[in-house]
Amino acid sequence: MTDIAPLIDPFARAISYLRVSVTDRCDFRCVYCMAENMTFLPKKELLTLEELDRMCSTFIRMGVKKLRITGGEPLVRKGIMTFFEGMTRHLDSGALDELTLTTNGSQLGRFAKDLYAAGVRRVNVSLDTLDDKKFADITRWGRLPQVLQGIEAAQKAGLRVKINAVALKGFNEDELFTLQSWCAEREMDLTFIEVMPMGDLGNEDRLDQYWDLKDLRARLGERFTLTDLDERTGGPARYVKLEETGQKIGFITPLTHNFCESCNRVRLTCTGQLFMCLGQEDMADLRGALRASPNDDRLEDAIRAAIALKPKGHDFDYSRQGVAGQMSRHMSHTGG
């Protein structure tokens, strides 16, 4: 096979990280991600598992080294383990450095051992509260004990677990140190994420929910010695180390810190749309190119044309009057 030129965007950033939503469906209805009565995509619009394999394999051949599987909730997709098992060959060959996923944790009890066997070594679990009632309120359909059991199963299977918590003013502010100490006891890193203006979520007011992570970090600094880390994991998080616990705390701040200058990732939806930026509406339809021909030449051309349109950055900004740069699509469509 001849070498393929790497994917380089117009700002000289090599694209080495692909996030793939394998389904828009989920067994939760988190208030900042979905409406309670979601209308899901017809199954015929979704890429089949075989098409997802072919799509991801093409990106890997073009230089993607890290593959993160998202949803919706990726583990509710029927037969999804056949996809993970298929990607194992790219880990074995060395073409892919890491295969990982973001999950709500509800299905980890069922799949943790199989994920480890497929080559997954770490997972991100979305968990905003350790309070049963608040968890039920924010997920609408979720049950906290099931998630906690899933996290325990993941760790027993050998998976490294990182917790992602959306910072929500008036909701989990009072749990900052509860979450931090709970993670420390279990040797789990913790990343806080600013709430983003995604989708039409009915009664949820993003301006009221917005908790500036500079404030959150300052509160941590009152109790711990924080050391900034240069470490990056290919994502947008900035990290500090809590010297007293050795714990790593991440901050994802799309609104107060522009992390676009080092962006090396693109997002593929479950319908084959490629979003070059989470905070822009521009996208490329790769499904048509994939289905147009049994060989991958047309798909490779479509991918390269899409990367050539990757913008320099996004436009999220909370102002006093409203939300600028607000996105109309739901997070579950693009992939968390």
mmCIF file of C-alpha atoms in Angstrom:
data_model
loop_
_atom_site.group_PDB
_atom_site.id
_atom_site.type_symbol
_atom_site.label_atom_id
_atom_site.label_comp_id
_atom_site.label_asym_id
_atom_site.label_seq_id
_atom_site.Cartn_x
_atom_site.Cartn_y
_atom_site.Cartn_z
ATOM 1 C CA MET A 1 0.000 0.000 0.000
ATOM 2 C CA THR A 2 1.340 3.422 -0.905
ATOM 3 C CA ASP A 3 1.778 5.957 1.839
ATOM 4 C CA ILE A 4 -1.087 8.416 2.214
ATOM 5 C CA ALA A 5 -0.367 12.058 2.955
ATOM 6 C CA PRO A 6 -1.409 12.997 6.501
ATOM 7 C CA LEU A 7 -4.477 15.107 7.207
ATOM 8 C CA ILE A 8 -3.368 18.710 7.715
ATOM 9 C CA ASP A 9 -5.886 21.513 8.125
ATOM 10 C CA PRO A 10 -5.495 25.085 6.779
ATOM 11 C CA PHE A 11 -3.811 26.168 10.027
ATOM 12 C CA ALA A 12 -1.096 23.491 9.846
ATOM 13 C CA ARG A 13 -2.741 21.322 12.527
ATOM 14 C CA ALA A 14 -2.390 17.581 11.939
ATOM 15 C CA ILE A 15 -5.714 15.809 12.478
ATOM 16 C CA SER A 16 -4.911 12.754 14.579
ATOM 17 C CA TYR A 17 -7.982 12.439 16.816
ATOM 18 C CA LEU A 18 -11.426 11.311 15.670
ATOM 19 C CA ARG A 19 -14.488 11.284 17.895
ATOM 20 C CA VAL A 20 -17.235 9.058 16.531
ATOM 21 C CA SER A 21 -20.859 9.070 17.646
ATOM 22 C CA VAL A 22 -22.179 5.571 17.004
ATOM 23 C CA THR A 23 -25.764 6.357 18.027
ATOM 24 C CA ASP A 24 -27.945 9.333 18.917
ATOM 25 C CA ARG A 25 -29.889 7.180 21.387
ATOM 26 C CA CYS A 26 -29.348 7.074 25.106
ATOM 27 C CA ASP A 27 -30.912 5.484 28.165
ATOM 28 C CA PHE A 28 -30.678 8.835 30.011
ATOM 29 C CA ARG A 29 -32.149 12.246 29.141
ATOM 30 C CA CYS A 30 -29.622 14.602 30.737
ATOM 31 C CA VAL A 31 -31.050 18.107 30.827
ATOM 32 C CA TYR A 32 -28.015 19.788 29.195
ATOM 33 C CA CYS A 33 -27.763 17.175 26.423
ATOM 34 C CA MET A 34 -31.253 16.103 25.347
ATOM 35 C CA ALA A 35 -34.862 17.109 25.455
ATOM 36 C CA GLU A 36 -36.989 14.712 27.495
ATOM 37 C CA ASN A 37 -39.103 13.666 24.513
ATOM 38 C CA MET A 38 -36.447 13.213 21.873
ATOM 39 C CA THR A 39 -37.215 12.231 18.305
ATOM 40 C CA PHE A 40 -34.431 9.886 17.303
ATOM 41 C CA LEU A 41 -33.067 9.338 13.828
ATOM 42 C CA PRO A 42 -34.546 6.597 11.632
ATOM 43 C CA LYS A 43 -32.238 3.593 11.701
ATOM 44 C CA LYS A 44 -31.762 3.699 7.921
ATOM 45 C CA GLU A 45 -30.013 7.058 8.287
ATOM 46 C CA LEU A 46 -27.411 5.649 10.658
ATOM 47 C CA LEU A 47 -24.170 4.199 9.428
ATOM 48 C CA THR A 48 -24.202 0.434 9.841
ATOM 49 C CA LEU A 49 -21.557 -1.090 12.090
ATOM 50 C CA GLU A 50 -19.737 -2.268 8.943
ATOM 51 C CA GLU A 51 -19.836 1.265 7.532
ATOM 52 C CA LEU A 52 -18.551 2.679 10.808
ATOM 53 C CA ASP A 53 -15.657 0.220 10.646
ATOM 54 C CA ARG A 54 -14.843 1.232 7.074
ATOM 55 C CA MET A 55 -15.139 4.941 7.879
ATOM 56 C CA CYS A 56 -12.897 4.735 10.956
ATOM 57 C CA SER A 57 -10.405 2.477 9.180
ATOM 58 C CA THR A 58 -10.097 5.079 6.410
ATOM 59 C CA PHE A 59 -9.410 7.851 8.921
ATOM 60 C CA ILE A 60 -6.819 5.654 10.646
ATOM 61 C CA ARG A 61 -5.142 4.978 7.304
ATOM 62 C CA MET A 62 -5.031 8.775 6.818
ATOM 63 C CA GLY A 63 -3.268 9.408 10.116
ATOM 64 C CA VAL A 64 -5.800 9.294 12.947
ATOM 65 C CA LYS A 65 -4.071 7.770 15.985
ATOM 66 C CA LYS A 66 -6.732 8.208 18.659
ATOM 67 C CA LEU A 67 -10.324 7.063 18.318
ATOM 68 C CA ARG A 68 -12.948 8.002 20.911
ATOM 69 C CA ILE A 69 -16.385 6.417 20.656
ATOM 70 C CA THR A 70 -19.321 8.489 21.886
ATOM 71 C CA GLY A 71 -23.100 8.747 21.513
ATOM 72 C CA GLY A 72 -25.752 9.278 22.733
ATOM 73 C CA GLU A 73 -24.724 6.364 24.871
ATOM 74 C CA PRO A 74 -22.464 4.208 22.702
ATOM 75 C CA LEU A 75 -23.048 1.011 24.653
ATOM 76 C CA VAL A 76 -26.803 0.989 23.948
ATOM 77 C CA ARG A 77 -26.175 0.460 20.217
ATOM 78 C CA LYS A 78 -27.095 -3.119 19.352
ATOM 79 C CA GLY A 79 -24.040 -5.203 18.474
ATOM 80 C CA ILE A 80 -21.578 -2.411 19.295
ATOM 81 C CA MET A 81 -18.960 -4.809 20.644
ATOM 82 C CA THR A 82 -18.439 -6.194 17.126
ATOM 83 C CA PHE A 83 -17.296 -2.686 16.139
ATOM 84 C CA PHE A 84 -14.882 -2.437 19.085
ATOM 85 C CA GLU A 85 -13.562 -5.915 18.324
ATOM 86 C CA GLY A 86 -13.048 -4.875 14.699
ATOM 87 C CA MET A 87 -10.983 -1.852 15.748
ATOM 88 C CA THR A 88 -8.692 -4.136 17.778
ATOM 89 C CA ARG A 89 -6.828 -5.016 14.575
ATOM 90 C CA HIS A 90 -5.656 -1.414 14.226
ATOM 91 C CA LEU A 91 -4.319 -1.427 17.791
ATOM 92 C CA ASP A 92 -2.556 -4.721 17.113
ATOM 93 C CA SER A 93 -0.962 -3.388 13.935
ATOM 94 C CA GLY A 94 0.195 -0.174 15.631
ATOM 95 C CA ALA A 95 -1.792 2.005 13.236
ATOM 96 C CA LEU A 96 -3.988 3.172 16.121
ATOM 97 C CA ASP A 97 -2.500 4.295 19.437
ATOM 98 C CA GLU A 98 -5.673 4.415 21.502
ATOM 99 C CA LEU A 99 -9.274 3.242 21.381
ATOM 100 C CA THR A 100 -11.452 4.703 24.091
ATOM 101 C CA LEU A 101 -14.994 5.808 24.828
ATOM 102 C CA THR A 102 -17.133 8.280 26.710
ATOM 103 C CA THR A 103 -20.097 6.713 28.472
ATOM 104 C CA ASN A 104 -22.722 7.445 31.090
ATOM 105 C CA GLY A 105 -21.593 4.274 32.845
ATOM 106 C CA SER A 106 -24.986 2.582 32.857
ATOM 107 C CA GLN A 107 -23.840 -0.364 30.715
ATOM 108 C CA LEU A 108 -20.283 -0.789 31.991
ATOM 109 C CA GLY A 109 -21.314 -3.612 34.281
ATOM 110 C CA ARG A 110 -22.216 -5.610 31.155
ATOM 111 C CA PHE A 111 -19.386 -4.590 28.849
ATOM 112 C CA ALA A 112 -16.289 -3.667 30.896
ATOM 113 C CA LYS A 113 -14.502 -7.011 30.483
ATOM 114 C CA ASP A 114 -15.279 -7.163 26.762
ATOM 115 C CA LEU A 115 -14.051 -3.603 26.248
ATOM 116 C CA TYR A 116 -10.767 -4.437 27.960
ATOM 117 C CA ALA A 117 -10.422 -7.550 25.812
ATOM 118 C CA ALA A 118 -10.925 -5.396 22.696
ATOM 119 C CA GLY A 119 -7.996 -3.169 23.665
ATOM 120 C CA VAL A 120 -9.763 -0.321 25.445
ATOM 121 C CA ARG A 121 -7.660 0.789 28.409
ATOM 122 C CA ARG A 122 -9.442 3.870 29.669
ATOM 123 C CA VAL A 123 -12.947 5.295 29.652
ATOM 124 C CA ASN A 124 -14.485 8.636 30.497
ATOM 125 C CA VAL A 125 -17.654 8.436 32.581
ATOM 126 C CA SER A 126 -20.029 11.397 32.722
ATOM 127 C CA LEU A 127 -21.127 11.906 36.333
ATOM 128 C CA ASP A 128 -22.262 15.270 37.679
ATOM 129 C CA THR A 129 -23.458 14.380 41.174
ATOM 130 C CA LEU A 130 -23.214 11.685 43.843
ATOM 131 C CA ASP A 131 -26.641 12.509 45.225
ATOM 132 C CA ASP A 132 -29.332 9.978 44.237
ATOM 133 C CA LYS A 133 -32.151 12.495 43.892
ATOM 134 C CA LYS A 134 -30.112 15.097 42.061
ATOM 135 C CA PHE A 135 -28.791 12.395 39.735
ATOM 136 C CA ALA A 136 -32.343 11.309 38.927
ATOM 137 C CA ASP A 137 -33.330 14.941 38.363
ATOM 138 C CA ILE A 138 -30.509 15.819 35.984
ATOM 139 C CA THR A 139 -30.512 12.540 34.021
ATOM 140 C CA ARG A 140 -34.317 12.258 34.169
ATOM 141 C CA TRP A 141 -34.158 8.490 33.561
ATOM 142 C CA GLY A 142 -30.883 7.463 35.208
ATOM 143 C CA ARG A 143 -30.193 5.482 38.375
ATOM 144 C CA LEU A 144 -27.036 6.369 40.282
ATOM 145 C CA PRO A 145 -26.399 2.905 41.827
ATOM 146 C CA GLN A 146 -26.279 1.334 38.353
ATOM 147 C CA VAL A 147 -23.616 3.854 37.277
ATOM 148 C CA LEU A 148 -21.545 3.402 40.432
ATOM 149 C CA GLN A 149 -21.640 -0.371 39.951
ATOM 150 C CA GLY A 150 -20.551 0.129 36.343
ATOM 151 C CA ILE A 151 -17.580 2.252 37.398
ATOM 152 C CA GLU A 152 -16.553 -0.396 39.913
ATOM 153 C CA ALA A 153 -16.840 -3.102 37.228
ATOM 154 C CA ALA A 154 -14.694 -1.030 34.853
ATOM 155 C CA GLN A 155 -11.944 -0.634 37.417
ATOM 156 C CA LYS A 156 -12.046 -4.346 38.267
ATOM 157 C CA ALA A 157 -11.687 -5.138 34.560
ATOM 158 C CA GLY A 158 -8.495 -3.057 34.458
ATOM 159 C CA LEU A 159 -9.908 0.052 32.808
ATOM 160 C CA ARG A 160 -8.648 3.432 33.923
ATOM 161 C CA VAL A 161 -11.675 5.619 34.674
ATOM 162 C CA LYS A 162 -11.815 9.402 34.408
ATOM 163 C CA ILE A 163 -14.895 11.231 35.639
ATOM 164 C CA ASN A 164 -16.313 14.120 33.601
ATOM 165 C CA ALA A 165 -18.572 16.472 35.549
ATOM 166 C CA VAL A 166 -20.459 19.365 33.973
ATOM 167 C CA ALA A 167 -20.152 22.364 36.308
ATOM 168 C CA LEU A 168 -23.662 23.657 36.987
ATOM 169 C CA LYS A 169 -24.279 26.637 39.225
ATOM 170 C CA GLY A 170 -26.891 25.957 41.857
ATOM 171 C CA PHE A 171 -26.767 22.224 41.158
ATOM 172 C CA ASN A 172 -23.399 20.686 42.014
ATOM 173 C CA GLU A 173 -21.484 23.652 43.391
ATOM 174 C CA ASP A 174 -21.871 22.225 46.884
ATOM 175 C CA GLU A 175 -20.422 18.879 45.735
ATOM 176 C CA LEU A 176 -17.090 20.189 44.479
ATOM 177 C CA PHE A 177 -15.073 18.650 47.286
ATOM 178 C CA THR A 178 -17.368 15.629 47.607
ATOM 179 C CA LEU A 179 -16.707 14.704 43.975
ATOM 180 C CA GLN A 180 -13.016 15.503 44.298
ATOM 181 C CA SER A 181 -12.475 13.342 47.392
ATOM 182 C CA TRP A 182 -14.628 10.494 46.048
ATOM 183 C CA CYS A 183 -12.476 10.360 42.921
ATOM 184 C CA ALA A 184 -9.259 10.609 44.922
ATOM 185 C CA GLU A 185 -10.248 7.631 47.077
ATOM 186 C CA ARG A 186 -10.708 5.553 43.915
ATOM 187 C CA GLU A 187 -7.622 6.893 42.109
ATOM 188 C CA MET A 188 -9.707 8.479 39.385
ATOM 189 C CA ASP A 189 -8.919 11.738 37.661
ATOM 190 C CA LEU A 190 -11.675 14.321 37.430
ATOM 191 C CA THR A 191 -12.443 16.871 34.726
ATOM 192 C CA PHE A 192 -14.918 19.721 35.053
ATOM 193 C CA ILE A 193 -16.658 21.013 31.936
ATOM 194 C CA GLU A 194 -18.348 24.359 31.478
ATOM 195 C CA VAL A 195 -21.936 23.997 30.293
ATOM 196 C CA MET A 196 -22.194 24.733 26.570
ATOM 197 C CA PRO A 197 -25.038 26.363 24.617
ATOM 198 C CA MET A 198 -26.102 23.313 22.604
ATOM 199 C CA GLY A 199 -29.627 22.570 21.427
ATOM 200 C CA ASP A 200 -33.121 23.656 22.326
ATOM 201 C CA LEU A 201 -33.601 22.184 25.768
ATOM 202 C CA GLY A 202 -36.897 23.691 26.773
ATOM 203 C CA ASN A 203 -36.888 25.125 30.273
ATOM 204 C CA GLU A 204 -33.179 24.909 30.992
ATOM 205 C CA ASP A 205 -31.632 28.372 31.082
ATOM 206 C CA ARG A 206 -27.936 28.178 30.235
ATOM 207 C CA LEU A 207 -27.140 31.612 31.632
ATOM 208 C CA ASP A 208 -28.497 30.591 35.026
ATOM 209 C CA GLN A 209 -26.580 27.291 34.913
ATOM 210 C CA TYR A 210 -23.236 28.765 33.901
ATOM 211 C CA TRP A 211 -20.511 28.269 36.517
ATOM 212 C CA ASP A 212 -17.217 29.888 35.542
ATOM 213 C CA LEU A 213 -14.431 27.364 36.060
ATOM 214 C CA LYS A 214 -12.086 30.132 37.179
ATOM 215 C CA ASP A 215 -14.286 30.334 40.269
ATOM 216 C CA LEU A 216 -14.282 26.566 40.675
ATOM 217 C CA ARG A 217 -10.497 26.456 40.375
ATOM 218 C CA ALA A 218 -10.151 29.252 42.923
ATOM 219 C CA ARG A 219 -12.232 27.250 45.404
ATOM 220 C CA LEU A 220 -9.987 24.228 44.910
ATOM 221 C CA GLY A 221 -6.993 26.490 45.463
ATOM 222 C CA GLU A 222 -8.292 27.499 48.878
ATOM 223 C CA ARG A 223 -7.956 23.906 50.075
ATOM 224 C CA PHE A 224 -5.179 22.441 47.932
ATOM 225 C CA THR A 225 -1.867 23.397 46.376
ATOM 226 C CA LEU A 226 -2.468 23.454 42.610
ATOM 227 C CA THR A 227 0.366 22.856 40.160
ATOM 228 C CA ASP A 228 -0.299 23.518 36.478
ATOM 229 C CA LEU A 229 0.583 20.582 34.241
ATOM 230 C CA ASP A 230 1.827 20.818 30.660
ATOM 231 C CA GLU A 231 0.245 17.457 29.947
ATOM 232 C CA ARG A 232 -2.317 17.242 27.162
ATOM 233 C CA THR A 233 -4.283 14.146 26.200
ATOM 234 C CA GLY A 234 -5.278 15.252 22.702
ATOM 235 C CA GLY A 235 -8.413 16.917 24.002
ATOM 236 C CA PRO A 236 -9.258 20.438 25.150
ATOM 237 C CA ALA A 237 -8.646 19.984 28.888
ATOM 238 C CA ARG A 238 -6.064 21.930 30.861
ATOM 239 C CA TYR A 239 -4.822 20.046 33.926
ATOM 240 C CA VAL A 240 -3.609 20.802 37.416
ATOM 241 C CA LYS A 241 -2.230 18.461 40.051
ATOM 242 C CA LEU A 242 -3.515 18.597 43.605
ATOM 243 C CA GLU A 243 -0.241 18.216 45.475
ATOM 244 C CA GLU A 244 -1.893 16.924 48.640
ATOM 245 C CA THR A 245 -3.624 14.006 46.884
ATOM 246 C CA GLY A 246 -1.554 13.551 43.720
ATOM 247 C CA GLN A 247 -4.820 13.808 41.822
ATOM 248 C CA LYS A 248 -5.152 15.268 38.341
ATOM 249 C CA ILE A 249 -8.004 17.741 37.830
ATOM 250 C CA GLY A 250 -8.936 18.911 34.348
ATOM 251 C CA PHE A 251 -10.801 22.000 33.193
ATOM 252 C CA ILE A 252 -12.579 22.209 29.838
ATOM 253 C CA THR A 253 -13.470 25.841 29.275
ATOM 254 C CA PRO A 254 -14.886 26.426 25.799
ATOM 255 C CA LEU A 255 -16.397 29.720 26.923
ATOM 256 C CA THR A 256 -13.695 31.377 28.999
ATOM 257 C CA HIS A 257 -10.578 29.956 27.369
ATOM 258 C CA ASN A 258 -10.147 29.463 23.657
ATOM 259 C CA PHE A 259 -8.492 26.059 23.272
ATOM 260 C CA CYS A 260 -8.727 26.012 19.483
ATOM 261 C CA GLU A 261 -5.108 26.779 18.640
ATOM 262 C CA SER A 262 -4.035 23.183 19.249
ATOM 263 C CA CYS A 263 -7.215 21.470 18.023
ATOM 264 C CA ASN A 264 -6.280 18.170 16.383
ATOM 265 C CA ARG A 265 -9.729 16.560 16.277
ATOM 266 C CA VAL A 266 -12.879 16.246 14.227
ATOM 267 C CA ARG A 267 -16.246 14.667 15.036
ATOM 268 C CA LEU A 268 -18.144 12.125 13.003
ATOM 269 C CA THR A 269 -21.864 11.699 13.652
ATOM 270 C CA CYS A 270 -23.724 8.415 13.530
ATOM 271 C CA THR A 271 -25.163 9.485 10.158
ATOM 272 C CA GLY A 272 -21.755 10.111 8.602
ATOM 273 C CA GLN A 273 -21.628 13.875 8.937
ATOM 274 C CA LEU A 274 -18.193 15.241 9.765
ATOM 275 C CA PHE A 275 -18.134 18.318 11.986
ATOM 276 C CA MET A 276 -14.779 20.021 11.791
ATOM 277 C CA CYS A 277 -15.551 22.129 14.887
ATOM 278 C CA LEU A 278 -17.906 21.483 17.807
ATOM 279 C CA GLY A 279 -18.840 25.156 17.889
ATOM 280 C CA GLN A 280 -19.614 25.681 14.201
ATOM 281 C CA GLU A 281 -22.479 24.501 11.997
ATOM 282 C CA ASP A 282 -20.197 23.685 9.045
ATOM 283 C CA MET A 283 -20.143 19.995 8.243
ATOM 284 C CA ALA A 284 -19.400 17.575 5.427
ATOM 285 C CA ASP A 285 -21.550 14.605 4.469
ATOM 286 C CA LEU A 286 -19.244 11.599 4.228
ATOM 287 C CA ARG A 287 -22.038 9.021 4.082
ATOM 288 C CA GLY A 288 -22.736 9.776 0.422
ATOM 289 C CA ALA A 289 -19.089 9.306 -0.516
ATOM 290 C CA LEU A 290 -18.881 6.119 1.539
ATOM 291 C CA ARG A 291 -21.934 4.563 -0.098
ATOM 292 C CA ALA A 292 -21.143 5.771 -3.608
ATOM 293 C CA SER A 293 -18.310 3.335 -4.208
ATOM 294 C CA PRO A 294 -16.985 0.086 -2.748
ATOM 295 C CA ASN A 295 -13.440 1.443 -2.800
ATOM 296 C CA ASP A 296 -12.317 4.285 -0.570
ATOM 297 C CA ASP A 297 -10.920 6.778 -3.098
ATOM 298 C CA ARG A 298 -14.029 8.953 -3.114
ATOM 299 C CA LEU A 299 -14.281 8.791 0.677
ATOM 300 C CA GLU A 300 -10.635 9.807 1.089
ATOM 301 C CA ASP A 301 -11.189 12.760 -1.257
ATOM 302 C CA ALA A 302 -14.278 13.817 0.719
ATOM 303 C CA ILE A 303 -12.399 13.601 4.019
ATOM 304 C CA ARG A 304 -9.514 15.655 2.669
ATOM 305 C CA ALA A 305 -11.893 18.288 1.265
ATOM 306 C CA ALA A 306 -13.639 18.508 4.641
ATOM 307 C CA ILE A 307 -10.403 18.947 6.598
ATOM 308 C CA ALA A 308 -9.473 21.777 4.212
ATOM 309 C CA LEU A 309 -12.526 23.639 5.573
ATOM 310 C CA LYS A 310 -11.699 23.216 9.276
ATOM 311 C CA PRO A 311 -12.066 26.644 10.913
ATOM 312 C CA LYS A 312 -9.518 28.236 13.184
ATOM 313 C CA GLY A 313 -11.881 28.290 16.167
ATOM 314 C CA HIS A 314 -15.383 28.487 17.571
ATOM 315 C CA ASP A 315 -17.588 31.350 18.715
ATOM 316 C CA PHE A 316 -19.070 30.326 22.070
ATOM 317 C CA ASP A 317 -19.429 33.322 24.326
ATOM 318 C CA TYR A 318 -21.705 34.088 27.253
ATOM 319 C CA SER A 319 -22.562 37.770 27.385
ATOM 320 C CA ARG A 320 -24.760 39.649 29.796
ATOM 321 C CA GLN A 321 -27.602 39.718 27.296
ATOM 322 C CA GLY A 322 -27.636 36.195 25.931
ATOM 323 C CA VAL A 323 -25.666 33.375 24.399
ATOM 324 C CA ALA A 324 -23.657 34.187 21.300
ATOM 325 C CA GLY A 325 -22.675 31.358 19.010
ATOM 326 C CA GLN A 326 -25.417 29.073 20.350
ATOM 327 C CA MET A 327 -25.772 25.787 18.485
ATOM 328 C CA SER A 328 -29.128 24.474 17.270
ATOM 329 C CA ARG A 329 -28.198 20.797 17.292
ATOM 330 C CA HIS A 330 -28.213 18.588 20.367
ATOM 331 C CA MET A 331 -25.006 17.329 21.927
ATOM 332 C CA SER A 332 -26.264 13.767 21.468
ATOM 333 C CA HIS A 333 -26.275 14.293 17.697
ATOM 334 C CA THR A 334 -22.708 15.533 17.375
ATOM 335 C CA GLY A 335 -21.254 13.255 20.027
ATOM 336 C CA GLY A 336 -20.250 14.366 23.517
#
